[in-house]
Amino acid sequence: MIPSPFEYLAPTSVDEAITLLQEYGEDAKILAGGHSLIPAMKLRLSAPSILIDITRIAELRGIVVNGTINIGAGTTWQMIEHHPELKQVCPVLPQAVAKIGDIQVRNRGTLGGSLAHADPAADITAVVLVLDAQIRTQGPNGSRTISAADFFVDMLTTALEPEELITAIICPRLGADEGAAYTKFPHPASRYPIVGAAAYLKLTDGKVSACRVAITGAGPMPTRQIACEQALLGTDASDAAIANAAALAGQEMEILGDIHASEEYRRAMVQVYTKRALLKARGAIKL
């Protein structure tokens, strides 16, 4: 199908993009990678009269690794997947990104665009949750930082204000006593997760001192698994401890059923993939 008519604008700075958002309001949509918006426009599920393409804003692209990891919102999946420093200091990011779509999607799609869209089956949303990432935004009233835990509000809904842009995502470097992993059961055609699970573990003196688990693909939004996390704290992260904790995954969230997987099947797979993610995160610890 063909989208409804729209005017195309291509700002070259964040300030210019925000000015355009203020000027056109609800008539405008931001185009980042376009892999979510363009299909919706072609199906007439979205019909903006103004399209603001931010792909030419150089300040939104790039990865800087210092004490923390700063990833520009316009950075593509391909740039994250193949960044040599990321593979050393936070390998879960390139590993998870490599599971997204296909090479064409990864060459065009962006981290900020995916987070702003907040698709309930996006891969990276669960990963930023377990990394406890910070999402930096900018709008007419200046910049602010939103924790990943507060960013996702509901299905396709975030804490972004209407005239705000995501400018960067700040993630921690992982130490030798920390490990993180992402596993998923992909739909064979779209590669979206029918169920995806991300996990983070930290060991102190042989015991789990920090744990975060998040599920995507199974519910209306990415969701932390608090009961599962608490069950692992203080344990030695043995196979038995991980299995017991994983059995609690999915109990605190709404599980959706559809033509691809029933609610009951997804609920079972949440536990399976949580266990796999936790085992993989444990294996990534380099003590």
PDB file of C-alpha atoms in Angstrom:
ATOM      1  CA  MET A   1       0.000   0.000   0.000  1.00  0.00           C
ATOM      2  CA  ILE A   2       0.986   3.650  -0.417  1.00  0.00           C
ATOM      3  CA  PRO A   3       1.175   6.059   2.563  1.00  0.00           C
ATOM      4  CA  SER A   4      -1.071   9.081   2.742  1.00  0.00           C
ATOM      5  CA  PRO A   5       0.595  12.340   1.560  1.00  0.00           C
ATOM      6  CA  PHE A   6       3.101  13.971   3.895  1.00  0.00           C
ATOM      7  CA  GLU A   7       5.670  16.751   3.938  1.00  0.00           C
ATOM      8  CA  TYR A   8       9.256  15.620   4.460  1.00  0.00           C
ATOM      9  CA  LEU A   9      11.646  17.646   6.638  1.00  0.00           C
ATOM     10  CA  ALA A  10      15.279  16.786   7.430  1.00  0.00           C
ATOM     11  CA  PRO A  11      16.764  18.859  10.257  1.00  0.00           C
ATOM     12  CA  THR A  12      20.528  18.746  10.824  1.00  0.00           C
ATOM     13  CA  SER A  13      20.554  19.479  14.573  1.00  0.00           C
ATOM     14  CA  VAL A  14      18.647  18.385  17.665  1.00  0.00           C
ATOM     15  CA  ASP A  15      17.551  21.960  18.358  1.00  0.00           C
ATOM     16  CA  GLU A  16      16.134  22.260  14.839  1.00  0.00           C
ATOM     17  CA  ALA A  17      14.252  18.976  15.207  1.00  0.00           C
ATOM     18  CA  ILE A  18      12.720  20.103  18.510  1.00  0.00           C
ATOM     19  CA  THR A  19      11.688  23.415  16.961  1.00  0.00           C
ATOM     20  CA  LEU A  20       9.910  21.522  14.174  1.00  0.00           C
ATOM     21  CA  LEU A  21       8.149  19.312  16.721  1.00  0.00           C
ATOM     22  CA  GLN A  22       6.938  22.413  18.531  1.00  0.00           C
ATOM     23  CA  GLU A  23       5.774  23.994  15.294  1.00  0.00           C
ATOM     24  CA  TYR A  24       3.839  21.031  13.910  1.00  0.00           C
ATOM     25  CA  GLY A  25       2.767  19.252  17.109  1.00  0.00           C
ATOM     26  CA  GLU A  26       0.620  16.156  16.718  1.00  0.00           C
ATOM     27  CA  ASP A  27       0.758  16.385  12.921  1.00  0.00           C
ATOM     28  CA  ALA A  28       4.437  15.410  12.963  1.00  0.00           C
ATOM     29  CA  LYS A  29       6.224  12.097  13.417  1.00  0.00           C
ATOM     30  CA  ILE A  30       9.923  11.472  13.942  1.00  0.00           C
ATOM     31  CA  LEU A  31      11.665   9.166  11.455  1.00  0.00           C
ATOM     32  CA  ALA A  32      14.742   7.490  12.942  1.00  0.00           C
ATOM     33  CA  GLY A  33      15.420   4.097  11.353  1.00  0.00           C
ATOM     34  CA  GLY A  34      11.935   3.814   9.905  1.00  0.00           C
ATOM     35  CA  HIS A  35      11.475   0.057  10.307  1.00  0.00           C
ATOM     36  CA  SER A  36       8.456   0.585  12.561  1.00  0.00           C
ATOM     37  CA  LEU A  37       7.010   3.838  11.242  1.00  0.00           C
ATOM     38  CA  ILE A  38       7.219   3.233   7.483  1.00  0.00           C
ATOM     39  CA  PRO A  39       5.310  -0.098   7.546  1.00  0.00           C
ATOM     40  CA  ALA A  40       2.653   1.516   9.753  1.00  0.00           C
ATOM     41  CA  MET A  41       2.347   4.393   7.278  1.00  0.00           C
ATOM     42  CA  LYS A  42       2.074   2.027   4.324  1.00  0.00           C
ATOM     43  CA  LEU A  43      -0.775   0.221   6.072  1.00  0.00           C
ATOM     44  CA  ARG A  44      -2.399   3.587   6.935  1.00  0.00           C
ATOM     45  CA  LEU A  45      -2.125   2.736  10.629  1.00  0.00           C
ATOM     46  CA  SER A  46      -0.196   5.979  10.986  1.00  0.00           C
ATOM     47  CA  ALA A  47      -0.793   8.998   8.772  1.00  0.00           C
ATOM     48  CA  PRO A  48       1.407  11.944   9.798  1.00  0.00           C
ATOM     49  CA  SER A  49       1.193  15.026   7.610  1.00  0.00           C
ATOM     50  CA  ILE A  50       4.774  15.947   8.567  1.00  0.00           C
ATOM     51  CA  LEU A  51       7.699  13.519   8.656  1.00  0.00           C
ATOM     52  CA  ILE A  52      10.790  14.769  10.500  1.00  0.00           C
ATOM     53  CA  ASP A  53      13.799  12.703   9.450  1.00  0.00           C
ATOM     54  CA  ILE A  54      16.530  12.863  12.138  1.00  0.00           C
ATOM     55  CA  THR A  55      18.964  10.495  10.430  1.00  0.00           C
ATOM     56  CA  ARG A  56      21.099  13.428   9.230  1.00  0.00           C
ATOM     57  CA  ILE A  57      21.773  14.714  12.750  1.00  0.00           C
ATOM     58  CA  ALA A  58      25.408  13.766  13.290  1.00  0.00           C
ATOM     59  CA  GLU A  59      25.357  14.526  17.030  1.00  0.00           C
ATOM     60  CA  LEU A  60      22.896  11.652  17.550  1.00  0.00           C
ATOM     61  CA  ARG A  61      25.266   9.008  16.180  1.00  0.00           C
ATOM     62  CA  GLY A  62      28.264   7.334  17.720  1.00  0.00           C
ATOM     63  CA  ILE A  63      29.523   5.296  20.678  1.00  0.00           C
ATOM     64  CA  VAL A  64      31.873   6.642  23.356  1.00  0.00           C
ATOM     65  CA  VAL A  65      33.328   4.289  25.967  1.00  0.00           C
ATOM     66  CA  ASN A  66      34.834   5.935  29.040  1.00  0.00           C
ATOM     67  CA  GLY A  67      33.780   5.314  32.640  1.00  0.00           C
ATOM     68  CA  THR A  68      30.362   4.536  31.175  1.00  0.00           C
ATOM     69  CA  ILE A  69      29.072   3.703  27.700  1.00  0.00           C
ATOM     70  CA  ASN A  70      27.395   6.573  25.844  1.00  0.00           C
ATOM     71  CA  ILE A  71      25.471   5.508  22.735  1.00  0.00           C
ATOM     72  CA  GLY A  72      23.876   8.175  20.558  1.00  0.00           C
ATOM     73  CA  ALA A  73      20.193   7.625  19.897  1.00  0.00           C
ATOM     74  CA  GLY A  74      20.761   7.607  16.135  1.00  0.00           C
ATOM     75  CA  THR A  75      23.380   4.854  16.324  1.00  0.00           C
ATOM     76  CA  THR A  76      22.404   1.901  14.142  1.00  0.00           C
ATOM     77  CA  TRP A  77      22.250  -1.709  15.227  1.00  0.00           C
ATOM     78  CA  GLN A  78      25.097  -2.490  12.845  1.00  0.00           C
ATOM     79  CA  MET A  79      27.365   0.040  14.583  1.00  0.00           C
ATOM     80  CA  ILE A  80      26.584  -1.493  17.992  1.00  0.00           C
ATOM     81  CA  GLU A  81      26.930  -5.076  16.777  1.00  0.00           C
ATOM     82  CA  HIS A  82      30.436  -4.545  15.400  1.00  0.00           C
ATOM     83  CA  HIS A  83      31.869  -2.049  17.900  1.00  0.00           C
ATOM     84  CA  PRO A  84      35.110  -3.625  19.237  1.00  0.00           C
ATOM     85  CA  GLU A  85      35.125  -1.854  22.624  1.00  0.00           C
ATOM     86  CA  LEU A  86      31.507  -2.783  23.348  1.00  0.00           C
ATOM     87  CA  LYS A  87      32.378  -6.429  22.815  1.00  0.00           C
ATOM     88  CA  GLN A  88      34.899  -6.092  25.636  1.00  0.00           C
ATOM     89  CA  VAL A  89      33.134  -3.887  28.209  1.00  0.00           C
ATOM     90  CA  CYS A  90      29.463  -4.809  27.693  1.00  0.00           C
ATOM     91  CA  PRO A  91      29.237  -7.807  25.339  1.00  0.00           C
ATOM     92  CA  VAL A  92      25.526  -8.354  25.942  1.00  0.00           C
ATOM     93  CA  LEU A  93      24.744  -5.282  23.803  1.00  0.00           C
ATOM     94  CA  PRO A  94      26.368  -6.463  20.537  1.00  0.00           C
ATOM     95  CA  GLN A  95      25.251 -10.028  21.250  1.00  0.00           C
ATOM     96  CA  ALA A  96      21.616  -8.990  21.678  1.00  0.00           C
ATOM     97  CA  VAL A  97      21.670  -6.634  18.705  1.00  0.00           C
ATOM     98  CA  ALA A  98      22.972  -9.437  16.487  1.00  0.00           C
ATOM     99  CA  LYS A  99      19.655 -11.233  17.101  1.00  0.00           C
ATOM    100  CA  ILE A 100      17.558  -8.342  15.739  1.00  0.00           C
ATOM    101  CA  GLY A 101      15.892  -8.856  12.367  1.00  0.00           C
ATOM    102  CA  ASP A 102      18.305  -9.332   9.481  1.00  0.00           C
ATOM    103  CA  ILE A 103      21.274  -7.437   8.111  1.00  0.00           C
ATOM    104  CA  GLN A 104      19.070  -4.933   6.262  1.00  0.00           C
ATOM    105  CA  VAL A 105      17.190  -4.104   9.467  1.00  0.00           C
ATOM    106  CA  ARG A 106      20.400  -3.795  11.465  1.00  0.00           C
ATOM    107  CA  ASN A 107      21.944  -1.454   8.901  1.00  0.00           C
ATOM    108  CA  ARG A 108      19.022   0.960   9.162  1.00  0.00           C
ATOM    109  CA  GLY A 109      17.330   0.540  12.550  1.00  0.00           C
ATOM    110  CA  THR A 110      18.491   2.679  15.481  1.00  0.00           C
ATOM    111  CA  LEU A 111      18.685   2.197  19.234  1.00  0.00           C
ATOM    112  CA  GLY A 112      16.828   5.423  20.045  1.00  0.00           C
ATOM    113  CA  GLY A 113      14.108   4.762  17.511  1.00  0.00           C
ATOM    114  CA  SER A 114      13.422   1.324  18.951  1.00  0.00           C
ATOM    115  CA  LEU A 115      13.248   2.605  22.524  1.00  0.00           C
ATOM    116  CA  ALA A 116      10.986   5.514  21.581  1.00  0.00           C
ATOM    117  CA  HIS A 117       8.612   3.197  19.700  1.00  0.00           C
ATOM    118  CA  ALA A 118       8.533   0.762  22.660  1.00  0.00           C
ATOM    119  CA  ASP A 119       7.245  -2.193  20.678  1.00  0.00           C
ATOM    120  CA  PRO A 120       6.180  -4.881  23.177  1.00  0.00           C
ATOM    121  CA  ALA A 121       8.267  -7.393  21.217  1.00  0.00           C
ATOM    122  CA  ALA A 122      11.413  -5.308  20.822  1.00  0.00           C
ATOM    123  CA  ASP A 123      14.604  -7.093  21.825  1.00  0.00           C
ATOM    124  CA  ILE A 124      16.670  -4.246  23.215  1.00  0.00           C
ATOM    125  CA  THR A 125      14.081  -3.026  25.735  1.00  0.00           C
ATOM    126  CA  ALA A 126      14.691  -5.986  28.048  1.00  0.00           C
ATOM    127  CA  VAL A 127      18.439  -5.513  27.773  1.00  0.00           C
ATOM    128  CA  VAL A 128      18.439  -1.832  28.772  1.00  0.00           C
ATOM    129  CA  LEU A 129      16.216  -2.757  31.725  1.00  0.00           C
ATOM    130  CA  VAL A 130      18.625  -5.333  33.143  1.00  0.00           C
ATOM    131  CA  LEU A 131      21.600  -3.041  32.514  1.00  0.00           C
ATOM    132  CA  ASP A 132      19.785  -0.326  34.474  1.00  0.00           C
ATOM    133  CA  ALA A 133      20.512   2.060  31.613  1.00  0.00           C
ATOM    134  CA  GLN A 134      19.780   5.784  31.642  1.00  0.00           C
ATOM    135  CA  ILE A 135      17.941   7.385  28.720  1.00  0.00           C
ATOM    136  CA  ARG A 136      18.862  11.001  28.002  1.00  0.00           C
ATOM    137  CA  THR A 137      16.268  13.187  26.314  1.00  0.00           C
ATOM    138  CA  GLN A 138      16.019  16.764  25.101  1.00  0.00           C
ATOM    139  CA  GLY A 139      12.982  18.969  24.598  1.00  0.00           C
ATOM    140  CA  PRO A 140      11.888  22.605  24.685  1.00  0.00           C
ATOM    141  CA  ASN A 141      12.497  22.739  28.446  1.00  0.00           C
ATOM    142  CA  GLY A 142      16.013  21.338  28.260  1.00  0.00           C
ATOM    143  CA  SER A 143      17.467  17.896  28.786  1.00  0.00           C
ATOM    144  CA  ARG A 144      16.669  15.246  31.358  1.00  0.00           C
ATOM    145  CA  THR A 145      17.653  11.684  32.183  1.00  0.00           C
ATOM    146  CA  ILE A 146      15.109   8.901  32.633  1.00  0.00           C
ATOM    147  CA  SER A 147      15.999   5.520  34.080  1.00  0.00           C
ATOM    148  CA  ALA A 148      15.064   2.541  31.930  1.00  0.00           C
ATOM    149  CA  ALA A 149      12.949   1.314  34.862  1.00  0.00           C
ATOM    150  CA  ASP A 150      10.748   4.425  34.530  1.00  0.00           C
ATOM    151  CA  PHE A 151      10.844   4.815  30.759  1.00  0.00           C
ATOM    152  CA  PHE A 152       8.428   2.102  29.608  1.00  0.00           C
ATOM    153  CA  VAL A 153       4.889   2.984  30.666  1.00  0.00           C
ATOM    154  CA  ASP A 154       2.572   0.713  28.647  1.00  0.00           C
ATOM    155  CA  MET A 155       2.220  -0.852  25.217  1.00  0.00           C
ATOM    156  CA  LEU A 156       3.843   1.524  22.692  1.00  0.00           C
ATOM    157  CA  THR A 157       3.936   4.172  25.424  1.00  0.00           C
ATOM    158  CA  THR A 158       6.964   5.737  27.096  1.00  0.00           C
ATOM    159  CA  ALA A 159       7.772   8.573  29.474  1.00  0.00           C
ATOM    160  CA  LEU A 160       8.820  10.774  26.542  1.00  0.00           C
ATOM    161  CA  GLU A 161       7.010  14.085  26.274  1.00  0.00           C
ATOM    162  CA  PRO A 162       5.429  14.879  22.871  1.00  0.00           C
ATOM    163  CA  GLU A 163       8.149  17.405  21.907  1.00  0.00           C
ATOM    164  CA  GLU A 164      11.117  15.435  23.268  1.00  0.00           C
ATOM    165  CA  LEU A 165      13.761  13.386  21.490  1.00  0.00           C
ATOM    166  CA  ILE A 166      15.959  10.650  22.865  1.00  0.00           C
ATOM    167  CA  THR A 167      19.524  11.867  22.424  1.00  0.00           C
ATOM    168  CA  ALA A 168      21.615   9.161  24.104  1.00  0.00           C
ATOM    169  CA  ILE A 169      21.538   5.956  26.117  1.00  0.00           C
ATOM    170  CA  ILE A 170      24.005   5.575  28.992  1.00  0.00           C
ATOM    171  CA  CYS A 171      24.948   2.027  30.018  1.00  0.00           C
ATOM    172  CA  PRO A 172      27.461   0.774  32.595  1.00  0.00           C
ATOM    173  CA  ARG A 173      30.614  -1.129  31.812  1.00  0.00           C
ATOM    174  CA  LEU A 174      30.470  -4.666  33.188  1.00  0.00           C
ATOM    175  CA  GLY A 175      33.172  -5.746  35.619  1.00  0.00           C
ATOM    176  CA  ALA A 176      34.771  -9.161  35.959  1.00  0.00           C
ATOM    177  CA  ASP A 177      32.258 -10.054  38.689  1.00  0.00           C
ATOM    178  CA  GLU A 178      29.264  -9.166  36.477  1.00  0.00           C
ATOM    179  CA  GLY A 179      27.586 -10.966  33.614  1.00  0.00           C
ATOM    180  CA  ALA A 180      24.606 -10.262  31.381  1.00  0.00           C
ATOM    181  CA  ALA A 181      22.882 -12.168  28.617  1.00  0.00           C
ATOM    182  CA  TYR A 182      19.880 -12.113  26.303  1.00  0.00           C
ATOM    183  CA  THR A 183      18.089 -15.169  24.914  1.00  0.00           C
ATOM    184  CA  LYS A 184      14.949 -15.404  22.829  1.00  0.00           C
ATOM    185  CA  PHE A 185      12.553 -17.679  21.020  1.00  0.00           C
ATOM    186  CA  PRO A 186      12.286 -15.862  17.672  1.00  0.00           C
ATOM    187  CA  HIS A 187       9.335 -15.874  15.321  1.00  0.00           C
ATOM    188  CA  PRO A 188      10.695 -17.706  12.256  1.00  0.00           C
ATOM    189  CA  ALA A 189       9.653 -14.981   9.795  1.00  0.00           C
ATOM    190  CA  SER A 190       9.880 -11.623  11.573  1.00  0.00           C
ATOM    191  CA  ARG A 191      12.623 -12.603  14.067  1.00  0.00           C
ATOM    192  CA  TYR A 192      10.719 -10.693  16.752  1.00  0.00           C
ATOM    193  CA  PRO A 193      10.823 -12.572  20.055  1.00  0.00           C
ATOM    194  CA  ILE A 194       7.791 -14.664  20.868  1.00  0.00           C
ATOM    195  CA  VAL A 195       9.521 -14.634  24.241  1.00  0.00           C
ATOM    196  CA  GLY A 196      12.781 -12.863  25.050  1.00  0.00           C
ATOM    197  CA  ALA A 197      14.618 -12.860  28.380  1.00  0.00           C
ATOM    198  CA  ALA A 198      17.496 -10.682  29.552  1.00  0.00           C
ATOM    199  CA  ALA A 199      19.430 -11.314  32.755  1.00  0.00           C
ATOM    200  CA  TYR A 200      22.152  -9.598  34.779  1.00  0.00           C
ATOM    201  CA  LEU A 201      24.086 -11.134  37.678  1.00  0.00           C
ATOM    202  CA  LYS A 202      26.774  -9.876  40.021  1.00  0.00           C
ATOM    203  CA  LEU A 203      28.682 -12.196  42.333  1.00  0.00           C
ATOM    204  CA  THR A 204      30.392 -11.012  45.534  1.00  0.00           C
ATOM    205  CA  ASP A 205      32.356 -13.588  47.501  1.00  0.00           C
ATOM    206  CA  GLY A 206      30.640 -16.342  45.553  1.00  0.00           C
ATOM    207  CA  LYS A 207      27.105 -15.114  46.269  1.00  0.00           C
ATOM    208  CA  VAL A 208      24.630 -13.216  44.101  1.00  0.00           C
ATOM    209  CA  SER A 209      24.740  -9.609  45.320  1.00  0.00           C
ATOM    210  CA  ALA A 210      22.701  -8.142  42.448  1.00  0.00           C
ATOM    211  CA  CYS A 211      20.276  -9.637  39.946  1.00  0.00           C
ATOM    212  CA  ARG A 212      17.961  -8.208  37.310  1.00  0.00           C
ATOM    213  CA  VAL A 213      15.727 -10.140  34.903  1.00  0.00           C
ATOM    214  CA  ALA A 214      13.427  -8.675  32.250  1.00  0.00           C
ATOM    215  CA  ILE A 215      11.012 -10.263  29.775  1.00  0.00           C
ATOM    216  CA  THR A 216       9.994  -8.942  26.364  1.00  0.00           C
ATOM    217  CA  GLY A 217       7.694 -10.333  23.673  1.00  0.00           C
ATOM    218  CA  ALA A 218       5.329 -12.016  26.117  1.00  0.00           C
ATOM    219  CA  GLY A 219       3.358  -9.057  27.470  1.00  0.00           C
ATOM    220  CA  PRO A 220       2.265  -5.519  26.620  1.00  0.00           C
ATOM    221  CA  MET A 221       5.609  -4.034  27.693  1.00  0.00           C
ATOM    222  CA  PRO A 222       9.062  -5.154  28.857  1.00  0.00           C
ATOM    223  CA  THR A 223       8.757  -6.216  32.486  1.00  0.00           C
ATOM    224  CA  ARG A 224      11.214  -6.829  35.305  1.00  0.00           C
ATOM    225  CA  GLN A 225      10.778 -10.121  37.172  1.00  0.00           C
ATOM    226  CA  ILE A 226      11.154  -9.023  40.781  1.00  0.00           C
ATOM    227  CA  ALA A 227      10.232 -12.320  42.486  1.00  0.00           C
ATOM    228  CA  CYS A 228      12.721 -14.180  40.320  1.00  0.00           C
ATOM    229  CA  GLU A 229      15.442 -11.642  41.108  1.00  0.00           C
ATOM    230  CA  GLN A 230      14.854 -11.752  44.835  1.00  0.00           C
ATOM    231  CA  ALA A 231      14.904 -15.544  44.858  1.00  0.00           C
ATOM    232  CA  LEU A 232      18.478 -15.530  43.513  1.00  0.00           C
ATOM    233  CA  LEU A 233      19.912 -12.888  45.843  1.00  0.00           C
ATOM    234  CA  GLY A 234      22.282 -14.420  48.367  1.00  0.00           C
ATOM    235  CA  THR A 235      22.473 -17.758  46.586  1.00  0.00           C
ATOM    236  CA  ASP A 236      25.539 -19.256  44.921  1.00  0.00           C
ATOM    237  CA  ALA A 237      23.851 -19.092  41.495  1.00  0.00           C
ATOM    238  CA  SER A 238      23.972 -22.867  41.236  1.00  0.00           C
ATOM    239  CA  ASP A 239      21.954 -24.680  38.591  1.00  0.00           C
ATOM    240  CA  ALA A 240      19.353 -25.522  41.234  1.00  0.00           C
ATOM    241  CA  ALA A 241      19.129 -21.939  42.504  1.00  0.00           C
ATOM    242  CA  ILE A 242      18.699 -20.628  38.974  1.00  0.00           C
ATOM    243  CA  ALA A 243      16.034 -23.231  38.174  1.00  0.00           C
ATOM    244  CA  ASN A 244      14.091 -22.347  41.321  1.00  0.00           C
ATOM    245  CA  ALA A 245      14.259 -18.627  40.555  1.00  0.00           C
ATOM    246  CA  ALA A 246      13.322 -19.077  36.887  1.00  0.00           C
ATOM    247  CA  ALA A 247      10.190 -20.971  37.939  1.00  0.00           C
ATOM    248  CA  LEU A 248       8.934 -17.675  39.408  1.00  0.00           C
ATOM    249  CA  ALA A 249       9.326 -15.731  36.152  1.00  0.00           C
ATOM    250  CA  GLY A 250       6.123 -14.525  34.547  1.00  0.00           C
ATOM    251  CA  GLN A 251       4.042 -14.626  37.716  1.00  0.00           C
ATOM    252  CA  GLU A 252       3.986 -10.850  38.112  1.00  0.00           C
ATOM    253  CA  MET A 253       3.135  -9.822  34.574  1.00  0.00           C
ATOM    254  CA  GLU A 254       0.327  -9.973  32.063  1.00  0.00           C
ATOM    255  CA  ILE A 255       1.014 -12.635  29.424  1.00  0.00           C
ATOM    256  CA  LEU A 256      -0.540 -12.191  25.997  1.00  0.00           C
ATOM    257  CA  GLY A 257      -1.773 -14.884  23.653  1.00  0.00           C
ATOM    258  CA  ASP A 258      -2.107 -14.576  19.886  1.00  0.00           C
ATOM    259  CA  ILE A 259      -1.995 -16.630  16.680  1.00  0.00           C
ATOM    260  CA  HIS A 260       1.727 -17.271  17.189  1.00  0.00           C
ATOM    261  CA  ALA A 261       1.623 -18.560  20.774  1.00  0.00           C
ATOM    262  CA  SER A 262      -1.052 -19.040  23.407  1.00  0.00           C
ATOM    263  CA  GLU A 263      -0.863 -17.409  26.821  1.00  0.00           C
ATOM    264  CA  GLU A 264      -0.118 -20.781  28.425  1.00  0.00           C
ATOM    265  CA  TYR A 265       2.689 -21.555  25.989  1.00  0.00           C
ATOM    266  CA  ARG A 266       4.279 -18.132  26.397  1.00  0.00           C
ATOM    267  CA  ARG A 267       4.096 -18.427  30.176  1.00  0.00           C
ATOM    268  CA  ALA A 268       5.976 -21.730  30.000  1.00  0.00           C
ATOM    269  CA  MET A 269       8.547 -20.272  27.612  1.00  0.00           C
ATOM    270  CA  VAL A 270       9.110 -17.283  29.911  1.00  0.00           C
ATOM    271  CA  GLN A 271      10.423 -19.695  32.528  1.00  0.00           C
ATOM    272  CA  VAL A 272      12.489 -21.664  30.005  1.00  0.00           C
ATOM    273  CA  TYR A 273      14.173 -18.609  28.517  1.00  0.00           C
ATOM    274  CA  THR A 274      14.666 -16.927  31.878  1.00  0.00           C
ATOM    275  CA  LYS A 275      16.612 -19.988  33.008  1.00  0.00           C
ATOM    276  CA  ARG A 276      18.695 -19.935  29.828  1.00  0.00           C
ATOM    277  CA  ALA A 277      19.438 -16.219  30.196  1.00  0.00           C
ATOM    278  CA  LEU A 278      20.486 -16.620  33.830  1.00  0.00           C
ATOM    279  CA  LEU A 279      22.761 -19.551  33.041  1.00  0.00           C
ATOM    280  CA  LYS A 280      24.324 -17.603  30.183  1.00  0.00           C
ATOM    281  CA  ALA A 281      24.772 -14.499  32.379  1.00  0.00           C
ATOM    282  CA  ARG A 282      26.476 -16.647  35.027  1.00  0.00           C
ATOM    283  CA  GLY A 283      28.770 -18.044  32.365  1.00  0.00           C
ATOM    284  CA  ALA A 284      29.753 -14.516  31.286  1.00  0.00           C
ATOM    285  CA  ILE A 285      31.188 -13.708  34.743  1.00  0.00           C
ATOM    286  CA  LYS A 286      34.988 -13.810  34.518  1.00  0.00           C
ATOM    287  CA  LEU A 287      36.000 -14.357  38.149  1.00  0.00           C
TER     288      LEU A 287
END
